[in-house]
Amino acid sequence: RAKAAGGNRFQLADAEADERAITRHGLTTALPAALDRGEFFIEYQPLVHLGDGTVHGAEALVRWCHPQHGVLGPDRFIPLAEHTGLIVPLGRWVLEESVRQANFWQERHSDGGPLRINVNLSPTQLHHPRLVAETVDVLERSGLEPGALCLEVTESALIGADDDLLKPLRQLAEMGVDIALDDFGTGYSNLANLRRLPVSVLKLDRSFTRGMQQHPADPVDLKIVEGIVSLAHSLELAVTVEGVETGAQAEQLRRIGCDTAQGWYYARPGAPDRIQSLLLADAV
Ligand code: C2E
Ligand code: MG
Ligand code: MG
Ligand code: MG
């Protein structure tokens, strides 16, 4: 075994792997009670129009305030929740809470401009038979119009999707709910396939924005993004970019014709009050 041959380094690696497994197990078993105890909370990150810097909406991003480990990001627990099925009640809570919050902003925001709320859906939620009924129910109870809700589904969740999987998304789209293809460009989906999907927004993955970090930006990266944007627009899809960290990136992306952007340059995910003050300030 490598461990015997390699000495301490491997023992250390094993110990770390064991510890990670124990933590993972602990987090997994703690998940259901955490939901009951209200340990989850949502941060909101604004989505901004690249044209004029006004706030278009916000993405809801869930966090877990764990009594021992502190605040955990979704990458630490969403896969576990997905694995155990807790993602269904957790996702329902996120939807309900963020739709309620969006409706509150809508009512408070004096000029009543459209404000969108983006909510992530995991593959298990997508397969859940009550997805459409529950979404309709949440919207009706909150009073938020369906057109203000955007559900984000990752490109990888839809790769090879058959009609059974697409049907609920089509129903939601027909009601006016926007469907966004999240992390676009990281999967290997066939671009021609886009026509078949009931999506109205492409969210370009952060990896594309990263390629623009250098000065001057990598011309090949720019060409690729330009190509995706023009294809998306010809299919009547709006383009959002994630991970905008600098003003230079924002300017490039605006020039290329991307519609909206999200990233630390504008604001990190934060408490709901933050979005409200941005709305009142009109532009980021
Ligand atoms: P995502 O949907 O692609 O969300 C964007 C992620 O990029 C967020 O990470 C956000 O904090 C981060 N981000 C935003 N701007 C920047 C930037 O300028 N630079 C960098 N480096 N990062 C930026 P976060 O909050 O850790 O969420 C990670 C993923 O967890 C999300 O990726 C989403 O797939 C998943 N997730 C979050 N909330 C939920 C939820 O309620 N349900 C489900 N099913 N998944 C969720
Ligand atoms: Mg997302
Ligand atoms: Mg994304
Ligand atoms: Mg992403």
Coordinates of C-alpha atoms and ligand atoms in Angstrom, one line a residue:
R1 CA 0.0 0.0 0.0
A2 CA 1.1 3.5 -0.7
K3 CA 0.7 4.3 3.0
A4 CA 3.3 1.8 4.0
A5 CA 5.7 2.9 1.3
G6 CA 5.2 6.7 1.7
G7 CA 5.3 7.1 5.4
N8 CA 3.8 10.1 7.3
R9 CA 2.6 12.1 4.4
F10 CA 0.1 9.4 3.4
Q11 CA -0.9 8.8 7.0
L12 CA -1.7 12.5 7.3
A13 CA -3.7 12.3 4.0
D14 CA -5.6 9.3 5.4
A15 CA -6.3 11.1 8.7
E16 CA -7.6 14.1 6.8
A17 CA -9.8 12.0 4.6
D18 CA -11.1 10.2 7.7
E19 CA -11.8 13.5 9.4
R20 CA -13.6 14.8 6.3
A21 CA -15.7 11.7 6.1
I22 CA -16.6 12.0 9.8
T23 CA -17.6 15.7 9.3
R24 CA -19.6 14.8 6.2
H25 CA -21.4 12.1 8.1
G26 CA -22.1 14.5 11.0
L27 CA -23.4 17.2 8.7
T28 CA -25.6 14.7 6.9
T29 CA -27.2 13.4 10.0
A30 CA -27.7 17.0 11.4
L31 CA -29.4 18.3 8.3
P32 CA -33.1 17.5 9.0
A33 CA -33.0 18.9 12.6
A34 CA -31.2 22.0 11.2
L35 CA -34.1 22.7 8.9
D36 CA -36.5 22.3 11.9
R37 CA -34.4 24.6 14.1
G38 CA -34.2 27.3 11.5
E39 CA -30.4 27.1 11.1
F40 CA -30.5 27.9 7.3
F41 CA -30.6 31.5 6.0
I42 CA -30.5 33.1 2.6
E43 CA -28.1 35.7 1.3
Y44 CA -29.0 37.7 -1.8
Q45 CA -26.7 38.8 -4.5
P46 CA -27.9 41.5 -6.9
L47 CA -28.1 41.0 -10.7
V48 CA -27.3 44.3 -12.4
H49 CA -28.1 45.6 -15.9
L50 CA -24.8 46.0 -17.7
G51 CA -26.2 48.9 -19.7
D52 CA -27.1 51.3 -16.9
G53 CA -26.1 49.6 -13.6
T54 CA -29.6 49.4 -12.3
V55 CA -30.6 46.4 -10.2
H56 CA -32.5 43.7 -12.2
G57 CA -33.0 41.3 -9.4
A58 CA -31.2 39.1 -6.9
E59 CA -30.1 35.5 -6.6
A60 CA -31.0 33.6 -3.5
L61 CA -28.0 31.7 -2.1
V62 CA -28.6 29.4 0.9
R63 CA -26.2 29.2 3.9
W64 CA -26.2 27.0 7.0
C65 CA -25.4 28.6 10.4
H66 CA -24.1 25.5 12.1
P67 CA -23.9 25.6 15.9
Q68 CA -20.3 24.1 15.9
H69 CA -18.9 24.8 12.5
G70 CA -20.2 28.3 11.9
V71 CA -21.5 29.5 8.6
L72 CA -21.3 26.9 5.9
G73 CA -21.6 27.6 2.2
P74 CA -23.9 25.6 0.0
D75 CA -21.0 23.6 -1.6
R76 CA -20.6 22.0 1.9
F77 CA -24.1 20.8 2.3
I78 CA -26.2 20.9 -0.9
P79 CA -24.6 17.8 -2.2
L80 CA -25.4 16.0 1.1
A81 CA -29.0 17.3 1.1
E82 CA -29.3 16.2 -2.5
H83 CA -28.0 12.7 -1.6
T84 CA -30.4 12.2 1.3
G85 CA -33.4 13.9 -0.3
L86 CA -33.5 16.7 2.3
I87 CA -33.0 19.0 -0.7
V88 CA -36.8 18.7 -1.4
P89 CA -38.0 20.3 1.9
L90 CA -34.9 22.6 2.0
G91 CA -35.4 23.8 -1.6
R92 CA -39.1 24.4 -0.8
W93 CA -38.1 26.5 2.1
V94 CA -35.6 28.5 0.0
L95 CA -38.3 29.1 -2.7
E96 CA -40.9 30.1 -0.2
E97 CA -38.7 32.4 1.8
S98 CA -37.1 34.1 -1.2
V99 CA -40.4 34.6 -3.0
R100 CA -41.8 36.1 0.1
Q101 CA -38.8 38.4 0.3
A102 CA -39.0 39.4 -3.3
N103 CA -42.7 40.3 -2.9
F104 CA -41.8 42.4 0.1
W105 CA -39.2 44.3 -2.0
Q106 CA -41.6 44.7 -4.8
E107 CA -44.2 46.3 -2.6
R108 CA -41.7 48.6 -0.8
H109 CA -39.8 49.6 -3.9
S110 CA -41.7 52.8 -4.6
D111 CA -41.6 53.0 -8.4
G112 CA -42.6 49.4 -8.6
G113 CA -40.1 48.5 -11.2
P114 CA -39.8 44.9 -12.0
L115 CA -37.5 43.1 -9.6
R116 CA -36.6 39.5 -10.2
I117 CA -35.8 36.7 -7.8
N118 CA -33.5 33.9 -9.0
V119 CA -33.7 30.6 -7.1
N120 CA -31.5 27.6 -7.7
L121 CA -33.1 24.2 -8.3
S122 CA -31.2 21.0 -7.9
P123 CA -31.7 17.9 -10.1
T124 CA -33.7 16.1 -7.4
Q125 CA -36.2 19.0 -7.2
L126 CA -36.4 18.9 -10.9
H127 CA -37.5 15.3 -10.8
H128 CA -40.0 15.8 -8.0
P129 CA -43.6 15.2 -9.1
R130 CA -44.9 18.2 -7.1
L131 CA -42.5 20.8 -8.4
V132 CA -45.1 22.6 -10.5
A133 CA -47.9 22.5 -8.0
E134 CA -45.7 23.6 -5.2
T135 CA -44.3 26.5 -7.2
V136 CA -47.7 27.7 -8.2
D137 CA -48.8 27.4 -4.6
V138 CA -45.9 29.5 -3.3
L139 CA -46.5 32.2 -5.9
E140 CA -50.2 32.4 -5.2
R141 CA -49.7 32.6 -1.5
S142 CA -47.1 35.3 -1.8
G143 CA -48.8 37.4 -4.4
L144 CA -45.6 37.6 -6.5
E145 CA -46.3 37.4 -10.2
P146 CA -44.8 34.4 -12.0
G147 CA -42.8 36.6 -14.3
A148 CA -40.8 37.9 -11.4
L149 CA -39.4 34.4 -10.6
C150 CA -36.5 32.8 -12.4
L151 CA -35.5 29.2 -11.6
E152 CA -31.9 28.4 -12.2
V153 CA -31.1 24.9 -13.4
T154 CA -27.6 23.8 -14.2
E155 CA -26.7 22.8 -17.7
S156 CA -25.4 19.4 -16.4
A157 CA -28.9 18.7 -14.9
L158 CA -30.4 19.0 -18.3
I159 CA -27.9 17.2 -20.4
G160 CA -29.7 14.4 -22.1
A161 CA -33.0 15.4 -20.5
D162 CA -36.0 13.7 -22.0
D163 CA -39.5 15.1 -22.5
D164 CA -40.6 13.8 -19.1
L165 CA -38.0 15.9 -17.4
L166 CA -38.6 18.9 -19.5
K167 CA -42.4 18.9 -19.2
P168 CA -42.6 20.5 -15.7
L169 CA -40.1 23.2 -16.8
R170 CA -42.3 23.8 -19.9
Q171 CA -45.3 24.2 -17.7
L172 CA -43.6 26.7 -15.5
A173 CA -42.3 28.6 -18.5
E174 CA -45.8 28.8 -20.0
M175 CA -47.0 30.3 -16.7
G176 CA -44.4 33.0 -17.2
V177 CA -41.6 31.8 -14.9
D178 CA -38.2 32.2 -16.4
I179 CA -35.9 29.3 -16.5
A180 CA -32.1 30.0 -16.6
L181 CA -29.4 27.6 -17.6
D182 CA -26.9 28.0 -14.8
D183 CA -23.1 27.5 -15.1
F184 CA -23.5 27.5 -18.8
G185 CA -20.4 26.4 -20.6
T186 CA -19.1 24.0 -18.0
G187 CA -21.2 21.0 -19.3
Y188 CA -20.9 19.6 -22.7
S189 CA -24.3 20.3 -24.0
N190 CA -24.8 20.6 -27.7
L191 CA -25.5 24.2 -28.5
A192 CA -28.2 23.2 -31.0
N193 CA -29.9 21.4 -28.1
L194 CA -30.6 24.8 -26.6
R195 CA -33.6 25.2 -28.9
R196 CA -35.3 22.2 -27.4
L197 CA -35.0 23.5 -23.8
P198 CA -37.7 25.8 -22.3
V199 CA -35.0 28.3 -21.1
S200 CA -35.0 32.0 -21.5
V201 CA -31.8 33.0 -19.8
L202 CA -28.2 31.7 -20.2
K203 CA -26.0 32.2 -17.2
L204 CA -22.4 32.1 -18.4
D205 CA -20.2 30.4 -15.9
R206 CA -17.6 32.2 -13.9
S207 CA -14.8 30.5 -15.7
F208 CA -15.4 32.7 -18.8
T209 CA -15.2 35.9 -16.8
R210 CA -12.0 34.6 -15.2
G211 CA -10.4 34.5 -18.7
M212 CA -11.0 38.2 -19.0
Q213 CA -9.0 39.0 -15.8
Q214 CA -5.8 39.5 -17.7
H215 CA -4.9 42.8 -19.3
P216 CA -5.5 42.8 -22.2
A217 CA -8.1 40.1 -21.9
D218 CA -7.4 36.8 -23.7
P219 CA -8.7 37.5 -27.2
V220 CA -9.8 33.9 -27.7
D221 CA -11.9 34.0 -24.5
L222 CA -13.5 37.2 -25.7
K223 CA -14.3 35.6 -29.1
I224 CA -15.9 32.6 -27.4
V225 CA -18.1 34.8 -25.2
E226 CA -19.0 37.0 -28.1
G227 CA -20.0 33.9 -30.1
I228 CA -22.1 32.6 -27.2
V229 CA -23.8 35.9 -26.7
S230 CA -24.7 36.3 -30.4
L231 CA -26.0 32.8 -30.6
A232 CA -28.0 33.3 -27.4
H233 CA -29.5 36.5 -28.7
S234 CA -30.4 34.9 -32.0
L235 CA -32.3 32.3 -30.0
E236 CA -34.0 35.1 -28.0
L237 CA -32.2 34.2 -24.8
A238 CA -30.9 36.8 -22.4
V239 CA -27.3 36.5 -21.2
T240 CA -26.2 36.9 -17.6
V241 CA -22.6 36.6 -16.5
E242 CA -21.4 35.4 -13.2
G243 CA -18.3 36.2 -11.3
V244 CA -17.7 39.8 -12.4
E245 CA -14.9 41.0 -10.1
T246 CA -13.5 44.1 -11.9
G247 CA -14.8 47.2 -13.7
A248 CA -12.7 46.2 -16.7
Q249 CA -14.5 42.9 -17.0
A250 CA -17.9 44.6 -16.6
E251 CA -17.0 47.0 -19.4
Q252 CA -15.8 44.3 -21.8
L253 CA -18.9 42.2 -21.1
R254 CA -21.2 45.2 -21.7
R255 CA -19.4 45.9 -25.0
I256 CA -19.8 42.3 -26.1
G257 CA -23.6 42.7 -25.5
C258 CA -24.2 40.7 -22.3
D259 CA -27.4 41.8 -20.7
T260 CA -27.0 41.4 -16.9
A261 CA -24.1 40.6 -14.5
Q262 CA -23.5 39.4 -11.1
G263 CA -20.3 39.4 -9.1
W264 CA -18.2 40.9 -6.3
Y265 CA -17.5 44.0 -8.4
Y266 CA -21.2 45.0 -7.7
A267 CA -21.8 43.3 -4.4
R268 CA -21.1 40.1 -2.5
P269 CA -24.1 38.0 -1.4
G270 CA -25.6 39.7 1.7
A271 CA -28.5 40.3 3.9
P272 CA -31.9 41.3 2.4
D273 CA -31.5 44.9 3.7
R274 CA -28.5 45.3 1.4
I275 CA -30.7 44.7 -1.7
Q276 CA -33.3 47.0 -0.4
S277 CA -30.8 49.9 0.0
L278 CA -29.4 49.2 -3.5
L279 CA -33.0 49.4 -4.9
L280 CA -33.5 52.7 -3.1
A281 CA -30.2 54.0 -4.4
D282 CA -31.3 53.0 -8.0
A283 CA -28.0 52.0 -9.4
V284 CA -25.0 50.0 -8.0
Ligands
C2E1 P1 -24.3 29.3 -8.5 O1 -25.8 29.2 -8.6 O2 -23.5 29.3 -9.8 O3 -24.1 30.7 -7.7 C1 -23.0 31.6 -7.9 C2 -21.9 31.4 -6.9 O4 -20.8 32.2 -7.3 C3 -22.3 31.7 -5.5 O5 -21.5 30.9 -4.6 C4 -21.8 33.1 -5.3 O6 -21.5 33.5 -4.0 C5 -20.5 33.0 -6.1 N1 -20.0 34.3 -6.7 C6 -20.8 35.4 -7.0 N2 -20.1 36.4 -7.5 C7 -18.8 36.0 -7.5 C8 -17.5 36.6 -7.8 O7 -17.5 37.7 -8.3 N3 -16.4 35.9 -7.7 C9 -16.4 34.6 -7.1 N4 -15.3 34.0 -7.0 N5 -17.6 34.0 -6.8 C10 -18.7 34.7 -6.9 P2 -22.2 30.1 -3.4 O8 -23.1 31.1 -2.7 O9 -21.1 29.5 -2.6 O10 -23.1 29.0 -4.0 C11 -22.5 27.9 -4.7 C12 -23.5 27.1 -5.4 O11 -24.4 26.4 -4.5 C13 -24.4 27.9 -6.3 O12 -23.7 28.2 -7.5 C14 -25.6 26.9 -6.5 O13 -25.3 26.0 -7.5 C15 -25.6 26.2 -5.2 N6 -26.7 26.8 -4.4 C16 -26.8 27.9 -3.6 N7 -28.0 28.1 -3.0 C17 -28.7 27.0 -3.4 C18 -30.1 26.6 -3.2 O14 -30.9 27.3 -2.5 N8 -30.5 25.4 -3.7 C19 -29.7 24.7 -4.5 N9 -30.2 23.6 -5.1 N10 -28.4 25.1 -4.8 C20 -27.9 26.2 -4.3
MG2 MG -27.3 29.9 -9.6
MG3 MG -24.2 29.9 -11.6
MG4 MG -21.5 28.8 -10.7

